[in-house]
Tab-separated table of C-alpha atoms in Angstrom:
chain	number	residue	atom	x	y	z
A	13	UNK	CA	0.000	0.000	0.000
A	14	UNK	CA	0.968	3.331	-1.265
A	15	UNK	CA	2.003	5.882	2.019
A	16	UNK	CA	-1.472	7.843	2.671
A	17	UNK	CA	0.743	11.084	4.037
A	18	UNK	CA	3.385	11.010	0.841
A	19	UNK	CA	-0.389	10.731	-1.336
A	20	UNK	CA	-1.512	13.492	0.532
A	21	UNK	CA	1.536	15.755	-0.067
A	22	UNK	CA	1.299	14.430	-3.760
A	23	UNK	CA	-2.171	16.198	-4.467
A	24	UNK	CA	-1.172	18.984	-2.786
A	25	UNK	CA	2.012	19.497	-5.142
A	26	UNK	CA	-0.318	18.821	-8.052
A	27	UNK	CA	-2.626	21.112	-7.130
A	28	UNK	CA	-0.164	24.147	-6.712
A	29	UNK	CA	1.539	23.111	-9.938
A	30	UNK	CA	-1.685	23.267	-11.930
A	31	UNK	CA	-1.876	26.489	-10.591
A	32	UNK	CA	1.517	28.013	-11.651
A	33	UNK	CA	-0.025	26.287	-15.430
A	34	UNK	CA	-3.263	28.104	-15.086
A	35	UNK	CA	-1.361	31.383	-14.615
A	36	UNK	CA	1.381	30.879	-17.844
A	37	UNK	CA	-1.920	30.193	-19.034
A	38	UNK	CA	-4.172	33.193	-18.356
A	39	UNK	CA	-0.807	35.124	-18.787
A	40	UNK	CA	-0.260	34.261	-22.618
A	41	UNK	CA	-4.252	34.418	-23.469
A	42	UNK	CA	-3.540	37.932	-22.657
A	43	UNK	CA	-6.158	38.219	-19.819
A	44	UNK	CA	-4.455	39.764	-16.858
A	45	UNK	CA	-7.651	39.312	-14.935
A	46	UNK	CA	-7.344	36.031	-14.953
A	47	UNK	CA	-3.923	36.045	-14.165
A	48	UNK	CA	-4.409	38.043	-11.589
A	49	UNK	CA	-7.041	36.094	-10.074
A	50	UNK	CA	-4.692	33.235	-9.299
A	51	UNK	CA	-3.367	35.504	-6.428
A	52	UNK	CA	-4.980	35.316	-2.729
A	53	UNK	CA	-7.232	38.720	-2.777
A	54	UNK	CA	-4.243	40.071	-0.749
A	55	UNK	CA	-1.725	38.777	-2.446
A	56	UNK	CA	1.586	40.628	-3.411
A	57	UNK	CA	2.954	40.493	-7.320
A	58	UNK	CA	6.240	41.441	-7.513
A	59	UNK	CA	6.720	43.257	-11.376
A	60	UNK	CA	9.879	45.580	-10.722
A	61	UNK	CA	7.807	47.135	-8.142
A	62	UNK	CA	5.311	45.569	-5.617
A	63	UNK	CA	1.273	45.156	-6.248
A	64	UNK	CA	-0.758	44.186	-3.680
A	65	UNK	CA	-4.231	43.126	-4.408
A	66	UNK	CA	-5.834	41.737	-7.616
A	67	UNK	CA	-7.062	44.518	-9.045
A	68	UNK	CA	-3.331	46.468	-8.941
A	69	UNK	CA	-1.984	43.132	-9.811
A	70	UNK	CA	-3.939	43.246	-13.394
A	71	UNK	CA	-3.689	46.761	-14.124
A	72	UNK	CA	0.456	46.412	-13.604
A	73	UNK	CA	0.001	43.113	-16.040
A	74	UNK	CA	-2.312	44.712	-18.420
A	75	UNK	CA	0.831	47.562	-18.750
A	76	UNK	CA	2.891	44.447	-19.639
A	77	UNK	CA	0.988	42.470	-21.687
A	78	UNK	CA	0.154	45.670	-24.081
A	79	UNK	CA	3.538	45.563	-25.628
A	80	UNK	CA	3.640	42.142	-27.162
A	81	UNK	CA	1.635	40.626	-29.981
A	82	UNK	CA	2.372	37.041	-28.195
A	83	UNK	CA	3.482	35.615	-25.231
A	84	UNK	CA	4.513	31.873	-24.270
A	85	UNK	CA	5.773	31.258	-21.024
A	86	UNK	CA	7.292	27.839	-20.736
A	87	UNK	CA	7.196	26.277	-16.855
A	88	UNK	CA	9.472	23.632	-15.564
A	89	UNK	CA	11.619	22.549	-12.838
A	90	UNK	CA	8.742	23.066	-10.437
A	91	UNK	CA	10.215	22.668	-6.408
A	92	UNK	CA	7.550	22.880	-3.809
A	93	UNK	CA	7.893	22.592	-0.290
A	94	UNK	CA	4.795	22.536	1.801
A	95	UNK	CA	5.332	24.516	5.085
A	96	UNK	CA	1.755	23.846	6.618
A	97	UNK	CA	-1.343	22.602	5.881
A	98	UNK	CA	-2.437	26.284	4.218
A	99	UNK	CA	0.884	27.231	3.209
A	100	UNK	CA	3.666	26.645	0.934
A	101	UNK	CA	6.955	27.776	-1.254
A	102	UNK	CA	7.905	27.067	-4.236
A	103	UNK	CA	10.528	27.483	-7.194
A	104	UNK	CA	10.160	27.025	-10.314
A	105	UNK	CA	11.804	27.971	-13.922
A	106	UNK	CA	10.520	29.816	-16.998
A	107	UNK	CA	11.860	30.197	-20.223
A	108	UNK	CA	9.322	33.045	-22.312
A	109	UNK	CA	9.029	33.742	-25.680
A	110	UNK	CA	7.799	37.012	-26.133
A	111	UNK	CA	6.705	38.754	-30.128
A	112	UNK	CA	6.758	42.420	-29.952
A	113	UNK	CA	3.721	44.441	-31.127
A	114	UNK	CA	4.352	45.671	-34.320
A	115	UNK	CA	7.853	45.391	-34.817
A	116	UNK	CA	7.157	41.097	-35.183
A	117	UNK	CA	10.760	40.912	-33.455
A	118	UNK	CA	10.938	38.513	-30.653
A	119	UNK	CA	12.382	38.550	-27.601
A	120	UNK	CA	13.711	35.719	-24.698
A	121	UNK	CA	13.672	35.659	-21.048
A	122	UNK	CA	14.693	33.315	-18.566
A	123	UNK	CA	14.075	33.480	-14.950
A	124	UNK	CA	12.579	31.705	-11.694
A	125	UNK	CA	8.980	32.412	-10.358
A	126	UNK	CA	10.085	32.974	-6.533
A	127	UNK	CA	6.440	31.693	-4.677
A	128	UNK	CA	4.700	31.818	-1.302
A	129	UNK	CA	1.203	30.261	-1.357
A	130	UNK	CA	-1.800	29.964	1.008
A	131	UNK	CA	-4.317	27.449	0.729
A	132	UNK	CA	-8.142	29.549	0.857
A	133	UNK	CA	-11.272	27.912	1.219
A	134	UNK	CA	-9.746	24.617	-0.222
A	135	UNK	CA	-7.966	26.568	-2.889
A	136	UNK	CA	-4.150	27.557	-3.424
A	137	UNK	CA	-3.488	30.643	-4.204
A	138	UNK	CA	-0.471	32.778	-4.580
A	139	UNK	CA	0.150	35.034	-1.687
A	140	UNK	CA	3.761	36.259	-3.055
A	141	UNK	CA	5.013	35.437	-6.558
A	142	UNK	CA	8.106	37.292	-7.717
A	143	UNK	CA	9.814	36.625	-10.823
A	144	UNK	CA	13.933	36.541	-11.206
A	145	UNK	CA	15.850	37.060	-14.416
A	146	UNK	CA	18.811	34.573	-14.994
A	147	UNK	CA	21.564	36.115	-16.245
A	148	UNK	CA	20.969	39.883	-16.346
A	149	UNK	CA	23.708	41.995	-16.590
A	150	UNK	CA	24.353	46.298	-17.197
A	151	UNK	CA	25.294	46.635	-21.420
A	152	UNK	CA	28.841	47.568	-21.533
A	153	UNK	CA	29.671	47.748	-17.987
A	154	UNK	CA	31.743	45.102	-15.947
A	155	UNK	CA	29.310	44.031	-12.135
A	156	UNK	CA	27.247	46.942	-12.887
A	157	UNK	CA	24.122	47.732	-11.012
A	158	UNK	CA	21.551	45.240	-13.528
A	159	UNK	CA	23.980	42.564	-13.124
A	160	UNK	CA	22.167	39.306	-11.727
A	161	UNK	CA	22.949	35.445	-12.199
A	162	UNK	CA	19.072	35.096	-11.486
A	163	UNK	CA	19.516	31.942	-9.494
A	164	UNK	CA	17.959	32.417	-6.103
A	165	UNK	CA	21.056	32.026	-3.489
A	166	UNK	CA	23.362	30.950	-6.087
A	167	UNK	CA	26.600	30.735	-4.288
B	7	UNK	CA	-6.317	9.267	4.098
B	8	UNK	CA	-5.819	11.184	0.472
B	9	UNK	CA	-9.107	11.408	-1.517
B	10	UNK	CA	-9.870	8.234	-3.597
B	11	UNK	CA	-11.347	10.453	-6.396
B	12	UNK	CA	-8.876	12.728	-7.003
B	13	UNK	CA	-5.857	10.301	-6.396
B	14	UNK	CA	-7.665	8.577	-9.701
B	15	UNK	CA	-7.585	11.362	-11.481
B	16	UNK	CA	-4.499	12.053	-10.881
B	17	UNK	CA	-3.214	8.550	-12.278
B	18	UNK	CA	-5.614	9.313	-15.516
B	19	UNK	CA	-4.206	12.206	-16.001
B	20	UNK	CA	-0.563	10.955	-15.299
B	21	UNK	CA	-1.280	8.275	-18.206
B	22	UNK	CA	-1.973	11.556	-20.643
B	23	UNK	CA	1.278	13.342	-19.803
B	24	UNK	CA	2.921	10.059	-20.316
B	25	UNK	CA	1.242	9.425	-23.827
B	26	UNK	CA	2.400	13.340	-24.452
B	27	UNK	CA	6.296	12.445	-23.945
B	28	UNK	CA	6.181	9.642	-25.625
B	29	UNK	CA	4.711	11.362	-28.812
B	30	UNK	CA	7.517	13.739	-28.951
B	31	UNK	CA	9.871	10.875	-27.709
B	32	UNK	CA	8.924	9.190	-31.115
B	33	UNK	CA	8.793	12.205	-32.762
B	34	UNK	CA	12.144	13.266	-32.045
B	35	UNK	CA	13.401	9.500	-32.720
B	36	UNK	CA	11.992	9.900	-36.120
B	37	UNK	CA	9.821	6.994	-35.749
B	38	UNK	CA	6.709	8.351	-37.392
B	39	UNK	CA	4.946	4.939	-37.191
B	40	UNK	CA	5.740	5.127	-33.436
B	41	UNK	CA	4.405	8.849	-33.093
B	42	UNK	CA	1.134	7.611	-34.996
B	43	UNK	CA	0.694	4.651	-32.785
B	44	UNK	CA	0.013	7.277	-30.129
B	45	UNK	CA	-3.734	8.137	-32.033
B	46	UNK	CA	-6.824	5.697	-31.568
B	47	UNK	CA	-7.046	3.796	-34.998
B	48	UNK	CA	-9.653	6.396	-36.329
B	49	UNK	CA	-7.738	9.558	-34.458
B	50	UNK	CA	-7.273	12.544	-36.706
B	51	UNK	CA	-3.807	14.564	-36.521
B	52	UNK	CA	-4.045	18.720	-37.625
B	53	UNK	CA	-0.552	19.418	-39.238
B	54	UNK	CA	-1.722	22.009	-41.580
B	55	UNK	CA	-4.165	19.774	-43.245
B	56	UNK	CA	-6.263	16.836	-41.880
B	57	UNK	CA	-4.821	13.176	-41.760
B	58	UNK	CA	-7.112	10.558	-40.700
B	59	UNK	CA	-5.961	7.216	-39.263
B	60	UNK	CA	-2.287	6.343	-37.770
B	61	UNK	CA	-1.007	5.151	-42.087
B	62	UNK	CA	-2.538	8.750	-43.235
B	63	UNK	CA	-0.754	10.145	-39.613
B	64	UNK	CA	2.822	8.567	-40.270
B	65	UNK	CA	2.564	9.098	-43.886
B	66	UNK	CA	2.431	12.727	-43.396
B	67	UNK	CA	5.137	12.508	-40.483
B	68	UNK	CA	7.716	10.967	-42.438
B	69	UNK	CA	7.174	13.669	-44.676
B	70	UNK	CA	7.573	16.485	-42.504
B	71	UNK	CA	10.469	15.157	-40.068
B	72	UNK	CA	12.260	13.969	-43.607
B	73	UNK	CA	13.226	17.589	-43.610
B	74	UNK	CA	15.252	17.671	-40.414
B	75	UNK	CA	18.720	16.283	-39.159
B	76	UNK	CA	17.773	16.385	-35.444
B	77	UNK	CA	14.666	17.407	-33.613
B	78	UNK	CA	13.779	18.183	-30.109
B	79	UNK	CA	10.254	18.872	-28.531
B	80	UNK	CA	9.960	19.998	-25.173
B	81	UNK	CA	6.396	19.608	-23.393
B	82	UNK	CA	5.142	21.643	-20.671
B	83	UNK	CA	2.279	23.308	-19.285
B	84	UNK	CA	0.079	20.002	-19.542
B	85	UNK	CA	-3.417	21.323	-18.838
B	86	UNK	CA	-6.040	18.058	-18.554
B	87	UNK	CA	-8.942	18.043	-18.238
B	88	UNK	CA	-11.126	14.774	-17.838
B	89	UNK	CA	-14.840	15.386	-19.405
B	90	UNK	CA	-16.000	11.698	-18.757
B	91	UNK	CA	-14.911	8.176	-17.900
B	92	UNK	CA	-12.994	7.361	-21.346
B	93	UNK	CA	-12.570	11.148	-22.498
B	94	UNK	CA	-10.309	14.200	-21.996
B	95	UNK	CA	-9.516	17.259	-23.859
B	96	UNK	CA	-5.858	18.852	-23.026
B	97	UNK	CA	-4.037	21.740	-23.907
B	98	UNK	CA	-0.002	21.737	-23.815
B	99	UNK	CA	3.036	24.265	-24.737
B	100	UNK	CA	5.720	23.096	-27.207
B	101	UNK	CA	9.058	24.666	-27.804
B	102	UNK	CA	10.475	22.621	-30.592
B	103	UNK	CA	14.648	23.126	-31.892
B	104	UNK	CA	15.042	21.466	-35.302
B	105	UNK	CA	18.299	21.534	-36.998
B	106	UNK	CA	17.464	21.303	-40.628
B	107	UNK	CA	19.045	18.822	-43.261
B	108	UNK	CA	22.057	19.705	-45.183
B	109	UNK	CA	22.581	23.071	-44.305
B	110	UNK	CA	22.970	22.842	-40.445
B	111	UNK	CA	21.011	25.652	-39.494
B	112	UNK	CA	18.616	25.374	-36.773
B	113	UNK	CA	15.451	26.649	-36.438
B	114	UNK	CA	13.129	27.156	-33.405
B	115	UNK	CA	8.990	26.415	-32.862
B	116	UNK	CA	6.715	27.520	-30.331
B	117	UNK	CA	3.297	26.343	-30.276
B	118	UNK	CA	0.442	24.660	-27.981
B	119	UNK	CA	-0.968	21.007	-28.965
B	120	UNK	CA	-4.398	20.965	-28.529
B	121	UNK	CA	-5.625	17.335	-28.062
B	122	UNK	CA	-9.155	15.441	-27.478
B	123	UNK	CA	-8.082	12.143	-25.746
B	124	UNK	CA	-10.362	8.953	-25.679
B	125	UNK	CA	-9.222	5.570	-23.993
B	126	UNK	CA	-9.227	2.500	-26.053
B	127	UNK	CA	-8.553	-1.171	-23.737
B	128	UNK	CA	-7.493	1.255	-20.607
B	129	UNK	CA	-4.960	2.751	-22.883
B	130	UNK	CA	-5.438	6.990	-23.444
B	131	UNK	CA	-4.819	7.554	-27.341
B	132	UNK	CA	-5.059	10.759	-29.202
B	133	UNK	CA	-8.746	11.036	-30.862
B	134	UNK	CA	-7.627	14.442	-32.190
B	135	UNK	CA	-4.548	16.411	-31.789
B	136	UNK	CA	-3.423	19.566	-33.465
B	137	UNK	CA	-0.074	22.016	-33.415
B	138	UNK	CA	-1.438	25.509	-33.082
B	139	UNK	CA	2.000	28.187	-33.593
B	140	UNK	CA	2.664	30.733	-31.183
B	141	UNK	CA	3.382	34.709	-32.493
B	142	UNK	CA	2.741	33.240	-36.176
B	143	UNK	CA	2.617	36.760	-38.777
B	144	UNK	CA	2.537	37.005	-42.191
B	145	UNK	CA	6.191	38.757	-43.055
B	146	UNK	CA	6.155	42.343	-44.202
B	147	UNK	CA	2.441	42.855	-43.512
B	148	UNK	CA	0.310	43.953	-40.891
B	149	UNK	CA	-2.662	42.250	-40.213
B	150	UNK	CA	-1.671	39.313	-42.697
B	151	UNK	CA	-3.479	36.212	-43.314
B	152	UNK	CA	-0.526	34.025	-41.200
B	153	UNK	CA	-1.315	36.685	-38.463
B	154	UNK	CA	-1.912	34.471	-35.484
B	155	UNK	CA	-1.265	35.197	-31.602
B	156	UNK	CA	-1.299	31.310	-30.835
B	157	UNK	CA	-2.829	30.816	-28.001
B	158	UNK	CA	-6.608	29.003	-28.281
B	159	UNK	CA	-8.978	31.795	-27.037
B	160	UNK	CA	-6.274	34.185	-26.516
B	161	UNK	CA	-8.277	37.684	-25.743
C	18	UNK	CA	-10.835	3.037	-5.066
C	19	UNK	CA	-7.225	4.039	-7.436
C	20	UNK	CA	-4.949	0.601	-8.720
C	21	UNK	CA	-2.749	1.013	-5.383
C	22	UNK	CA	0.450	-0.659	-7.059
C	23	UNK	CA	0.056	2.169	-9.870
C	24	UNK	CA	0.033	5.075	-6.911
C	25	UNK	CA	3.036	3.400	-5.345
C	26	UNK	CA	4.753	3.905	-9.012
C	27	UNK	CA	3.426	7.217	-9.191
C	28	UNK	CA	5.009	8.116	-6.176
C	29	UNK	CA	8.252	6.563	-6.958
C	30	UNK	CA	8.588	8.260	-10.557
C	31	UNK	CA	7.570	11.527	-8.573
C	32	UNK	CA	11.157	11.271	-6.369
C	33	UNK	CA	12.709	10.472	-9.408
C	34	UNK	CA	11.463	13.598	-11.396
C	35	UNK	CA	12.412	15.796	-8.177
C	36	UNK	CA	15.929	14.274	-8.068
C	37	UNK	CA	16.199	15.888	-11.474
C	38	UNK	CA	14.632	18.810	-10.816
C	39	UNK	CA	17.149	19.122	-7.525
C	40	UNK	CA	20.458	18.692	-9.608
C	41	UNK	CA	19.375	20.949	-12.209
C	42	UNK	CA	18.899	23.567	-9.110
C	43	UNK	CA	22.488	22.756	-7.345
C	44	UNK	CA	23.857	23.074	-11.177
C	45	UNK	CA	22.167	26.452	-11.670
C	46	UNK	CA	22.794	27.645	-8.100
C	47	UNK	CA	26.837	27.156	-9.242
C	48	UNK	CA	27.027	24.200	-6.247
C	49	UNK	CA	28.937	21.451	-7.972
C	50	UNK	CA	28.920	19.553	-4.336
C	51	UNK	CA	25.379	19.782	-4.185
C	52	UNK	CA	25.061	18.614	-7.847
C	53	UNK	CA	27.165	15.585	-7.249
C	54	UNK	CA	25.513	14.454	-4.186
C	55	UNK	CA	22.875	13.879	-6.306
C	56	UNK	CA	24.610	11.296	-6.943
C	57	UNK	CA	25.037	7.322	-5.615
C	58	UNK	CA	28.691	7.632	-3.677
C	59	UNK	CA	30.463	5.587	-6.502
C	60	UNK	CA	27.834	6.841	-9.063
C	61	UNK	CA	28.934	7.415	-12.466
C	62	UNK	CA	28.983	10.896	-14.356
C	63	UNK	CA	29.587	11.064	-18.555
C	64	UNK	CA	30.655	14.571	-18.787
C	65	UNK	CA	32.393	14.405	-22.023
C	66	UNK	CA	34.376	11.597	-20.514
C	67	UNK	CA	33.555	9.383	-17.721
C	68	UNK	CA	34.084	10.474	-13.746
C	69	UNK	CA	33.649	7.978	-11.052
C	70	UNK	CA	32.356	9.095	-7.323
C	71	UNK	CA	31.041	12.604	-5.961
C	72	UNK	CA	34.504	13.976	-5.569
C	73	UNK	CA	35.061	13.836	-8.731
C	74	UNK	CA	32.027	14.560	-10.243
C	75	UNK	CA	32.060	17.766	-8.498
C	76	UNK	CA	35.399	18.744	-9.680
C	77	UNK	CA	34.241	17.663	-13.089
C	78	UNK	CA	31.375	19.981	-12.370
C	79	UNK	CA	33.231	23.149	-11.353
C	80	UNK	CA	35.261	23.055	-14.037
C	81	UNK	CA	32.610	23.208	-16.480
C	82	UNK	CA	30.734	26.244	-14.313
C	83	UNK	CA	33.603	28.649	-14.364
C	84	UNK	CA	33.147	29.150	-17.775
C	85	UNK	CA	29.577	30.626	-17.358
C	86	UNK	CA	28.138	34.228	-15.261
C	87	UNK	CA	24.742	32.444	-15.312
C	88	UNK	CA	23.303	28.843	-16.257
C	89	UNK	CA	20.002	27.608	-16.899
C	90	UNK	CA	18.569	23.913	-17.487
C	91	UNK	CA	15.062	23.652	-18.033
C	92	UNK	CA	14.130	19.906	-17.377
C	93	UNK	CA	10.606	18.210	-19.400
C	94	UNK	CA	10.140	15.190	-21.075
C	95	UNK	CA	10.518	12.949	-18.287
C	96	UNK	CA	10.440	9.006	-19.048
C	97	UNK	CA	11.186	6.794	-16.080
C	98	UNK	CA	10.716	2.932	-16.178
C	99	UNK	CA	11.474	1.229	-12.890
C	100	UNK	CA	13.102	-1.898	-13.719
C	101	UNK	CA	12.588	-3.148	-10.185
C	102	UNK	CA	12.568	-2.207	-6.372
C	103	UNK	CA	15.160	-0.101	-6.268
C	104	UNK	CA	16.659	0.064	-9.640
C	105	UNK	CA	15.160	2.261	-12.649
C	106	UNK	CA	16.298	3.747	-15.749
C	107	UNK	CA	15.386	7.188	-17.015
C	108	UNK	CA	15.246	9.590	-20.539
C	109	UNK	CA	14.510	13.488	-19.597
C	110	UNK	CA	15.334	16.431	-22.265
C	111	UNK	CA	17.098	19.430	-21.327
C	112	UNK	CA	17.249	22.678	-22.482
C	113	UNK	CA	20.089	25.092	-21.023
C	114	UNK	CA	20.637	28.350	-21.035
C	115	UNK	CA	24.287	29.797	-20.562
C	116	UNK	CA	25.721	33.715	-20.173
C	117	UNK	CA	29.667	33.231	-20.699
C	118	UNK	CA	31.614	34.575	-18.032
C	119	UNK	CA	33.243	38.203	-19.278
C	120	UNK	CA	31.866	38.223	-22.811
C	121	UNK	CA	28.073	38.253	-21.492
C	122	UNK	CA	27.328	36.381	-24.805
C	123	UNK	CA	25.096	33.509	-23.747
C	124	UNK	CA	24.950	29.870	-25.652
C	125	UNK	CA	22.108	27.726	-25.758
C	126	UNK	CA	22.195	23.687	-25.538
C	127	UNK	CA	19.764	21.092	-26.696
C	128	UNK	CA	19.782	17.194	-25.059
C	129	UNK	CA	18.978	14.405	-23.302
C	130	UNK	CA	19.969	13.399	-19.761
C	131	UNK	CA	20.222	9.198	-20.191
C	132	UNK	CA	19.795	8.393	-16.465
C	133	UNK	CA	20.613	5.213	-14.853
C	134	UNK	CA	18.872	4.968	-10.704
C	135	UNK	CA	19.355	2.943	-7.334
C	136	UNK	CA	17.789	3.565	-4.499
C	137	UNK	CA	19.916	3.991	-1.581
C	138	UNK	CA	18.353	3.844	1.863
C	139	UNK	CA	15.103	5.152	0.528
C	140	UNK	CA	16.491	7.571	-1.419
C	141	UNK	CA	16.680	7.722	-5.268
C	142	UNK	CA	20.199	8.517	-6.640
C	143	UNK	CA	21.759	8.547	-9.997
C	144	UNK	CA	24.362	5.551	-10.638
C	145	UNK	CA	24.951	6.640	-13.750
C	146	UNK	CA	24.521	10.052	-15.841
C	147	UNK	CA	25.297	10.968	-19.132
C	148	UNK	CA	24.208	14.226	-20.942
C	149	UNK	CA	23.702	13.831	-24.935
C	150	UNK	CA	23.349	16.693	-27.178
C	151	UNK	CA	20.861	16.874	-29.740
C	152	UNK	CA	21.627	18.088	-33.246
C	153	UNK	CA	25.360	18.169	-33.008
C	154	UNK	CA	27.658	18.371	-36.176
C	155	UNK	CA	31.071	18.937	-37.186
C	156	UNK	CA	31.047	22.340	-38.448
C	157	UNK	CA	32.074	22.681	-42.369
C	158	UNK	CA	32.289	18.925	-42.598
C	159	UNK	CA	29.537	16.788	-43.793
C	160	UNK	CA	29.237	13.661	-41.824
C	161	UNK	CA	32.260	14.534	-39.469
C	162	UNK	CA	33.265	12.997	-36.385
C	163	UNK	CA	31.167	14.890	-33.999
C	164	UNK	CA	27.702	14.348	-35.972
C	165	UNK	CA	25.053	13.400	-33.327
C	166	UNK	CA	21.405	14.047	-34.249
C	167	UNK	CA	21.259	13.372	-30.239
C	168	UNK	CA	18.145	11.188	-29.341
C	169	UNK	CA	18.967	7.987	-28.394
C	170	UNK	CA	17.936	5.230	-30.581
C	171	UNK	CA	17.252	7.964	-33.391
C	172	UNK	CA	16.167	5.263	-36.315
């Protein structure tokens, strides 16, 4: 017989991963709304700058989302430590292909979706979600103030 | 004790996933017979056209993947969802490299399959699956007739 | 009531998939100790040549990380098949992102991580890794010595 607790834990992983896919989802349909509503109503999105609620939380994503013609935001590498029975962290990696409105360039990013998440009402939710760049760096100037290796605590 | 009902689901929809890798897995072996094994006998594959039934399905996979030296599909952001005992309909992202025959340039694909899943003996097959391109544009035009944002119900 | 051998799989397959997920991190996070503790004590690593034990695996390792400001290896495709208690083999694709250290120029890598498993007290190890790349060629040569269109078993 399979180990009810490890089971347990199991759903609850699945659960917060379908989440992080619901949001690449909502993200790249271009509906910051629904994006948005995959935060806790208190919840903190952290766009180079903090947003605190779901209805800042859309408006800064609706900013975003205007400059591209399409988005894909590729999710992988998902870590996930449950801290309690409502909470949680988690890790995980995105690689984001982005076309830019008009121009039909595209552009790349890498980086790590930083999480905290609270369980509401049987639901997880994000209650913190930052996102990291890998690999940023200042144009033309040697451990500038941009420069970042992106990986959280990356020695 | 972990929920019997969802820890069921779970294993259905771990079989999908599993039937999704091994598509590309084929794929990327060039073993277009193998990739069209993965559709139910009467399954219909999209690849710009319609090709009924797995000798129609390999047929036109031979001829596409004739054109490529190497191939690699990577799967992620599996969305499932099960709509009855024996059927599912799923969404998924695809970031394909192929390095093209002869001249050994590579180029790079970014799309969503969007499958309808039916299960044949206890084994999930594709019924229907289709490649849908991310950021697609006709070149040189605006508002073109390639013009496509990708995602399915993108707003 | 769920096939209980097929959630005790499950849950095997699952520590598999997060050992993966964990080297990738300890790669990314520049920790070539971490990395290679991934691995069983006289586990084998095929780096481009083969390195025996976690000593020096991880000297393998930081050689290979100097070179780069920033890494990033997305992880999908996972195929495990457990060949028996605590023994299983393993196929995963990789995708990696890499910023050169000093240029800022960054490189991108295509492959497949070829995994053999034991389980060691419990806990799921590698015994054996090797890292394939997909696509490779001799540049300027047709058919050259380094041609690899990278998936194993490629017909």
């Amino acid at each position: 017989m399979a180990d009810a607790d490890a089971l347990t834990e199991l759903l609850e992983r699945d659960a917060i991963t379908r989440l992080m896919v619901r949001y690449a989802d909502r993200i790249d349909a271009n509906d910051p709304v629904g994006a948005a509503a995959c935060f806790a109503p208190d919840g903190l999105g952290v766009y180079w700058g903090d947003f605190r609620g779901r209805e800042a939380i859309a408006e800064r994503l609706t900013g975003i989302l205007a400059g591209f013609h399409a988005t894909s935001h590729h999710l992988s590498n998902v870590q996930i430590e449950l801290t309690g029975p409502t909470t949680a962290t988690a890790q995980s990696y995105v690689y984001a292909f982005h076309r830019i409105k008009g121009s039909f360039e595209h552009t790349h990013y890498w980086g790590r979706w930083v999480d905290q998440l609270t369980k509401v009402d049987g639901e997880w939710l994000f209650a913190r979600r930052e996102v990291v760049g890998v690999g940023s760096f200042t144009p033309g100037v040697e451990a500038g103030p941009d420069d970042h290796p992106g990986h959280p605590g990356r020695l």
